[in-house]
Amino acid sequence: MTPPIPARAWLGDFLLLAALWGGSFLFMRLGATEFGPVPTAGLRVSIAALVLLPVLLTRGHGPALRRDFGRILASGVLNSAIPFALYSYAVLHVTTGTASIVNATVPLFGAVLAWLWLGERLGWQRWCGLALGFAGVALLASRSGAAPGAPAAGAGTALPIAACLAACACYGTAASYAKRHLGGVPPIATATGSLLGAALALALPTAWLWPARMPGPTAWLAIVAMGIFCTALAYVLYFRLIARAGPSRALAVTFLAPVFAVAYGALLLAEPVTPWMVGCGAVVLAGTLVSTGLLRLGRRVPPGPAPGRAPGLIRAATPPRSRPGPGAPR
């Protein structure tokens, strides 16, 4: 039996990954303000693919990428091209903290898509978690304010929130797609290939929608930092975290990333943090924990040989092991 790896061996990767994924919302705002949503997404995936490609080749996974090239490229459209463009649009209209909280619903969509597509069973507790999580998003959208400096829009924040939810649905679809079609592909090949696919899919739209006025150095630095650190390095950290700490702990990064995103937005973009936002975030977090099986409600511990043991009403649980796909939330 392999001895458990101590927390000090993976805690640094865990915190760094949450900080990087939380920072991606800040960088998306800074980049999309001058580049626009589609070029921001196109440059992000292109830079990340160029960084990861040498890593893929040096590890000898080039044949795996060539063998499943078409399927991996298709996953990149769902996992990177569409959601990155949608989030780049959304953060121009809602606060980065709000977008990051909605992003925490990715496991909810993953559960629904796995039920619809793969036939995975959802018990009553997971259905309750789904309902609770989506209720939190609805409450957040009902009183979500526009981002500072955002252009006035007749639809308010409804359309940007819908874009965030559509991006989460893409992540959930990509995860089920990978589980069905990319089960035997090395993770680094899936990550690099999906980014290449996203870069190819966004190449023409990026060129077509390129801004008429050359963006300034701040926007360029934000795009480069997002591509290298929040995408390429984050993929490497994510898969290393899975190997060291396990899939369930790696999944928990999704719940910590909004804390960093809200802090970055408040400190660097002067975005307001309201009690309503914090409360709705807690509701979304609770629903996600229940829907993914990380928290089980109303499950009593069966009586054991030791008398007088009190039944547990709520306890943490480890979800069934599954191979993570490329649909990692960011």
Coordinates of C-alpha atoms in Angstrom, one line a residue:
M1 CA 0.0 0.0 0.0
T2 CA 1.4 3.4 -1.0
P3 CA 1.8 5.7 2.1
P4 CA -0.2 8.9 2.0
I5 CA 1.7 12.0 0.8
P6 CA 1.9 14.6 3.5
A7 CA 0.0 17.8 3.0
R8 CA 3.2 19.9 3.0
A9 CA 4.2 18.1 -0.3
W10 CA 1.2 19.4 -2.2
L11 CA -0.2 22.4 -0.2
G12 CA 2.0 24.9 -2.0
D13 CA 0.8 23.7 -5.4
F14 CA -2.8 23.8 -4.1
L15 CA -2.6 27.4 -3.0
L16 CA -0.6 28.5 -6.0
L17 CA -3.1 27.0 -8.4
A18 CA -6.0 28.6 -6.7
A19 CA -4.2 32.0 -6.8
L20 CA -3.5 31.5 -10.6
W21 CA -7.0 30.5 -11.5
G22 CA -8.4 33.3 -9.4
G23 CA -6.1 35.8 -11.2
S24 CA -7.2 34.7 -14.6
F25 CA -10.4 36.7 -14.2
L26 CA -8.4 39.9 -13.4
F27 CA -6.2 39.3 -16.4
M28 CA -9.2 38.7 -18.6
R29 CA -10.7 42.0 -17.6
L30 CA -7.4 43.9 -18.3
G31 CA -6.9 42.2 -21.6
A32 CA -10.5 42.2 -23.0
T33 CA -10.9 45.9 -22.2
E34 CA -8.5 46.7 -25.1
F35 CA -8.4 43.5 -27.2
G36 CA -12.0 42.5 -27.0
P37 CA -13.3 39.1 -25.8
V38 CA -12.4 36.9 -28.8
P39 CA -8.9 38.1 -29.4
T40 CA -8.2 37.8 -25.7
A41 CA -9.3 34.2 -25.7
G42 CA -7.4 33.5 -28.9
L43 CA -4.1 34.9 -27.7
R44 CA -4.5 33.2 -24.3
V45 CA -4.8 29.7 -25.8
S46 CA -2.1 30.3 -28.5
I47 CA 0.5 31.4 -25.9
A48 CA -0.4 28.5 -23.6
A49 CA -0.2 26.0 -26.4
L50 CA 3.3 27.3 -27.4
V51 CA 4.5 27.0 -23.8
L52 CA 3.1 23.4 -23.3
L53 CA 4.1 22.0 -26.7
P54 CA 7.9 21.6 -25.8
V55 CA 6.9 20.0 -22.5
L56 CA 4.7 17.5 -24.3
L57 CA 7.5 16.6 -26.8
T58 CA 10.2 16.3 -24.1
R59 CA 8.0 13.9 -22.1
G60 CA 7.6 11.7 -25.2
H61 CA 3.8 12.1 -25.6
G62 CA 3.9 13.3 -29.2
P63 CA 2.6 9.9 -30.5
A64 CA -0.4 10.0 -28.2
L65 CA -1.3 13.5 -29.5
R66 CA -1.0 12.3 -33.1
R67 CA -3.0 9.2 -32.5
D68 CA -6.1 11.0 -31.1
F69 CA -5.4 14.4 -32.7
G70 CA -9.0 15.0 -34.0
R71 CA -10.8 14.1 -30.8
I72 CA -8.4 16.1 -28.7
L73 CA -8.7 19.2 -31.0
A74 CA -12.5 18.9 -30.7
S75 CA -12.3 18.9 -27.0
G76 CA -10.4 22.2 -27.1
V77 CA -13.3 23.9 -28.7
L78 CA -15.6 23.0 -25.8
N79 CA -13.0 23.2 -23.0
S80 CA -11.1 26.4 -24.0
A81 CA -12.2 28.3 -27.1
I82 CA -15.8 28.9 -26.3
P83 CA -15.7 29.3 -22.5
F84 CA -12.6 31.6 -22.6
A85 CA -14.3 33.8 -25.1
L86 CA -17.6 33.8 -23.0
Y87 CA -15.8 34.7 -19.8
S88 CA -13.8 37.4 -21.5
Y89 CA -17.1 39.0 -22.6
A90 CA -18.7 38.5 -19.2
V91 CA -16.0 40.2 -17.1
L92 CA -16.5 43.4 -19.2
H93 CA -19.9 43.7 -17.7
V94 CA -20.0 42.1 -14.3
T95 CA -17.3 42.1 -11.5
T96 CA -14.6 39.5 -11.7
G97 CA -15.7 38.3 -8.3
T98 CA -19.2 37.6 -9.6
A99 CA -17.8 35.7 -12.6
S100 CA -15.6 33.6 -10.5
I101 CA -18.4 32.6 -8.1
V102 CA -20.5 31.5 -11.1
N103 CA -17.5 29.5 -12.3
A104 CA -17.7 27.4 -9.1
T105 CA -20.8 25.8 -10.6
V106 CA -18.7 23.8 -13.1
P107 CA -19.0 20.6 -11.0
L108 CA -22.8 21.1 -11.0
F109 CA -22.9 21.1 -14.8
G110 CA -20.5 18.2 -14.9
A111 CA -22.9 16.1 -12.8
V112 CA -25.9 17.0 -15.0
L113 CA -24.0 16.3 -18.2
A114 CA -22.7 13.0 -16.9
W115 CA -26.3 12.0 -16.0
L116 CA -27.6 13.0 -19.4
W117 CA -24.8 11.7 -21.5
L118 CA -23.1 8.9 -19.6
G119 CA -26.0 7.7 -17.6
E120 CA -24.4 8.3 -14.2
R121 CA -26.8 7.9 -11.4
L122 CA -27.8 10.9 -9.3
G123 CA -29.3 10.3 -5.9
W124 CA -31.7 12.6 -4.1
Q125 CA -28.8 14.3 -2.2
R126 CA -27.0 15.2 -5.4
W127 CA -30.3 16.6 -6.9
C128 CA -30.7 18.7 -3.8
G129 CA -27.2 19.9 -4.2
L130 CA -27.8 20.9 -7.8
A131 CA -31.0 22.7 -6.9
L132 CA -29.2 24.6 -4.1
G133 CA -26.2 25.5 -6.3
F134 CA -28.3 26.9 -9.1
A135 CA -30.5 28.7 -6.7
G136 CA -27.4 30.5 -5.4
V137 CA -26.6 31.6 -8.9
A138 CA -30.1 32.9 -9.5
L139 CA -30.0 34.9 -6.2
L140 CA -26.5 36.2 -7.2
A141 CA -27.8 37.3 -10.6
S142 CA -30.9 38.9 -9.2
R143 CA -28.8 41.6 -7.3
S144 CA -25.5 41.5 -9.2
G145 CA -24.1 44.9 -10.0
A146 CA -22.3 45.9 -13.1
A147 CA -18.5 46.1 -13.1
P148 CA -17.0 49.5 -12.4
G149 CA -16.7 51.3 -15.7
A150 CA -18.8 48.8 -17.6
P151 CA -20.9 50.2 -20.5
A152 CA -24.6 50.5 -19.7
A153 CA -26.6 47.7 -21.2
G154 CA -30.4 47.3 -21.4
A155 CA -30.3 43.7 -20.3
G156 CA -28.3 44.6 -17.2
T157 CA -26.2 41.7 -15.9
A158 CA -28.5 38.9 -17.1
L159 CA -26.7 38.3 -20.4
P160 CA -23.1 38.3 -18.9
I161 CA -24.3 35.8 -16.1
A162 CA -25.8 33.7 -18.8
A163 CA -22.5 33.7 -20.7
C164 CA -20.7 32.5 -17.5
L165 CA -23.3 29.7 -17.1
A166 CA -22.9 28.7 -20.8
A167 CA -19.1 28.6 -20.3
C168 CA -19.6 26.3 -17.2
A169 CA -21.9 24.1 -19.4
C170 CA -19.1 23.8 -21.9
Y171 CA -16.6 22.7 -19.2
G172 CA -19.1 20.1 -18.0
T173 CA -19.7 18.8 -21.6
A174 CA -15.9 18.7 -22.2
A175 CA -15.4 16.6 -19.1
S176 CA -18.0 14.0 -20.2
Y177 CA -16.6 14.0 -23.7
A178 CA -13.1 13.3 -22.4
K179 CA -14.4 10.6 -20.1
R180 CA -16.0 8.8 -23.1
H181 CA -13.5 9.5 -25.9
L182 CA -10.1 10.4 -24.3
G183 CA -9.9 7.9 -21.4
G184 CA -6.5 6.5 -22.4
V185 CA -4.8 9.7 -23.5
P186 CA -2.0 11.1 -21.2
P187 CA -3.2 14.3 -19.4
I188 CA -0.4 16.5 -20.8
A189 CA -1.4 15.4 -24.4
T190 CA -5.0 16.2 -23.7
A191 CA -4.1 19.6 -22.2
T192 CA -1.7 20.6 -25.0
G193 CA -3.9 19.2 -27.8
S194 CA -7.0 20.9 -26.5
L195 CA -5.2 24.3 -26.4
L196 CA -3.9 23.7 -29.9
G197 CA -7.5 23.0 -31.0
A198 CA -8.8 26.1 -29.3
A199 CA -6.0 28.2 -31.0
L200 CA -6.9 26.9 -34.4
A201 CA -10.7 27.4 -33.8
L202 CA -10.1 31.0 -32.7
A203 CA -7.4 32.0 -35.2
L204 CA -9.7 33.4 -37.9
P205 CA -12.2 35.1 -35.4
T206 CA -9.2 36.6 -33.6
A207 CA -7.8 38.1 -36.9
W208 CA -11.3 39.3 -38.0
L209 CA -12.0 41.0 -34.6
W210 CA -8.6 42.3 -34.0
P211 CA -8.8 45.9 -32.5
A212 CA -8.2 48.7 -34.9
R213 CA -6.1 50.5 -32.3
M214 CA -3.1 48.7 -31.0
P215 CA -3.6 47.8 -27.3
G216 CA -1.3 49.2 -24.7
P217 CA 1.4 47.5 -22.7
T218 CA -0.9 46.7 -19.7
A219 CA -3.2 44.7 -21.9
W220 CA -0.4 42.8 -23.6
L221 CA 1.2 42.0 -20.2
A222 CA -2.1 40.7 -18.9
I223 CA -2.6 38.5 -22.0
V224 CA 1.0 37.0 -21.8
A225 CA 0.7 36.5 -18.0
M226 CA -2.7 34.8 -18.4
G227 CA -1.4 32.5 -21.2
I228 CA 1.8 31.5 -19.4
F229 CA 0.9 31.4 -15.7
C230 CA -2.9 31.1 -15.5
T231 CA -3.2 28.5 -18.3
A232 CA 0.0 26.7 -19.2
L233 CA 1.6 26.6 -15.7
A234 CA -1.8 26.0 -14.1
Y235 CA -2.3 22.9 -16.2
V236 CA 1.0 21.5 -15.1
L237 CA 0.2 22.3 -11.5
Y238 CA -3.3 20.8 -11.8
F239 CA -2.1 17.4 -13.1
R240 CA 0.7 17.3 -10.5
L241 CA -1.7 18.1 -7.8
I242 CA -3.9 15.2 -8.9
A243 CA -0.9 12.9 -8.8
R244 CA 0.2 14.1 -5.3
A245 CA -3.1 14.8 -3.5
G246 CA -5.8 13.0 -5.4
P247 CA -8.7 14.1 -7.6
S248 CA -11.0 15.1 -4.8
R249 CA -8.4 17.6 -3.3
A250 CA -7.6 18.9 -6.8
L251 CA -11.3 19.5 -7.4
A252 CA -11.4 21.6 -4.2
V253 CA -9.2 24.3 -5.9
T254 CA -12.4 25.3 -7.7
F255 CA -13.8 26.5 -4.3
L256 CA -10.8 28.5 -3.2
A257 CA -10.2 30.3 -6.6
P258 CA -13.1 32.7 -6.1
V259 CA -11.6 33.9 -2.8
F260 CA -8.5 35.0 -4.7
A261 CA -10.6 36.4 -7.6
V262 CA -12.8 38.5 -5.2
A263 CA -9.7 39.8 -3.4
Y264 CA -7.9 40.7 -6.6
G265 CA -11.0 42.5 -7.9
A266 CA -11.5 44.5 -4.7
L267 CA -7.8 45.4 -4.3
L268 CA -6.8 46.1 -7.9
L269 CA -10.0 47.0 -9.7
A270 CA -11.9 48.7 -6.8
E271 CA -14.8 46.2 -7.2
P272 CA -17.4 46.2 -4.4
V273 CA -17.7 43.1 -2.2
T274 CA -21.2 43.0 -0.7
P275 CA -22.6 40.7 2.0
W276 CA -25.2 39.5 -0.7
M277 CA -22.3 38.3 -2.9
V278 CA -20.6 36.5 -0.1
G279 CA -23.8 34.8 1.0
C280 CA -24.7 33.7 -2.5
G281 CA -21.2 32.4 -2.9
A282 CA -21.6 30.3 0.2
V283 CA -24.9 28.9 -1.2
V284 CA -23.2 28.0 -4.5
L285 CA -20.3 26.4 -2.6
A286 CA -22.7 24.3 -0.4
G287 CA -24.7 23.1 -3.4
T288 CA -21.5 22.2 -5.2
L289 CA -20.1 20.2 -2.3
V290 CA -23.3 18.3 -1.9
S291 CA -23.8 17.7 -5.6
T292 CA -20.3 16.3 -6.1
G293 CA -20.5 14.0 -3.1
L294 CA -17.8 15.9 -1.1
L295 CA -20.5 16.5 1.6
R296 CA -23.3 14.1 2.4
L297 CA -26.5 15.0 4.2
G298 CA -28.6 12.9 6.4
R299 CA -26.5 9.8 6.1
R300 CA -26.3 7.9 9.4
V301 CA -23.4 5.8 10.4
P302 CA -24.4 2.2 10.8
P303 CA -24.2 0.8 14.3
G304 CA -20.8 -0.7 15.2
P305 CA -19.6 -3.0 17.9
A306 CA -18.8 -0.1 20.3
P307 CA -22.0 0.9 22.2
G308 CA -23.1 4.5 22.6
R309 CA -21.7 5.8 19.3
A310 CA -23.7 8.8 18.2
P311 CA -24.9 8.6 14.6
G312 CA -23.4 11.2 12.2
L313 CA -25.9 13.5 10.6
I314 CA -23.5 15.4 8.3
R315 CA -20.0 14.1 7.4
A316 CA -17.4 14.8 4.7
A317 CA -17.1 12.1 2.1
T318 CA -14.7 11.2 -0.6
P319 CA -16.4 10.9 -4.1
P320 CA -15.8 7.9 -6.3
R321 CA -12.5 7.9 -8.0
S322 CA -12.6 9.0 -11.6
R323 CA -10.0 10.0 -14.1
P324 CA -10.2 13.9 -14.5
G325 CA -10.8 15.1 -18.0
P326 CA -9.7 18.4 -19.5
G327 CA -12.7 20.2 -18.2
A328 CA -10.9 21.7 -15.3
P329 CA -12.5 24.9 -14.1
R330 CA -10.6 28.1 -14.3

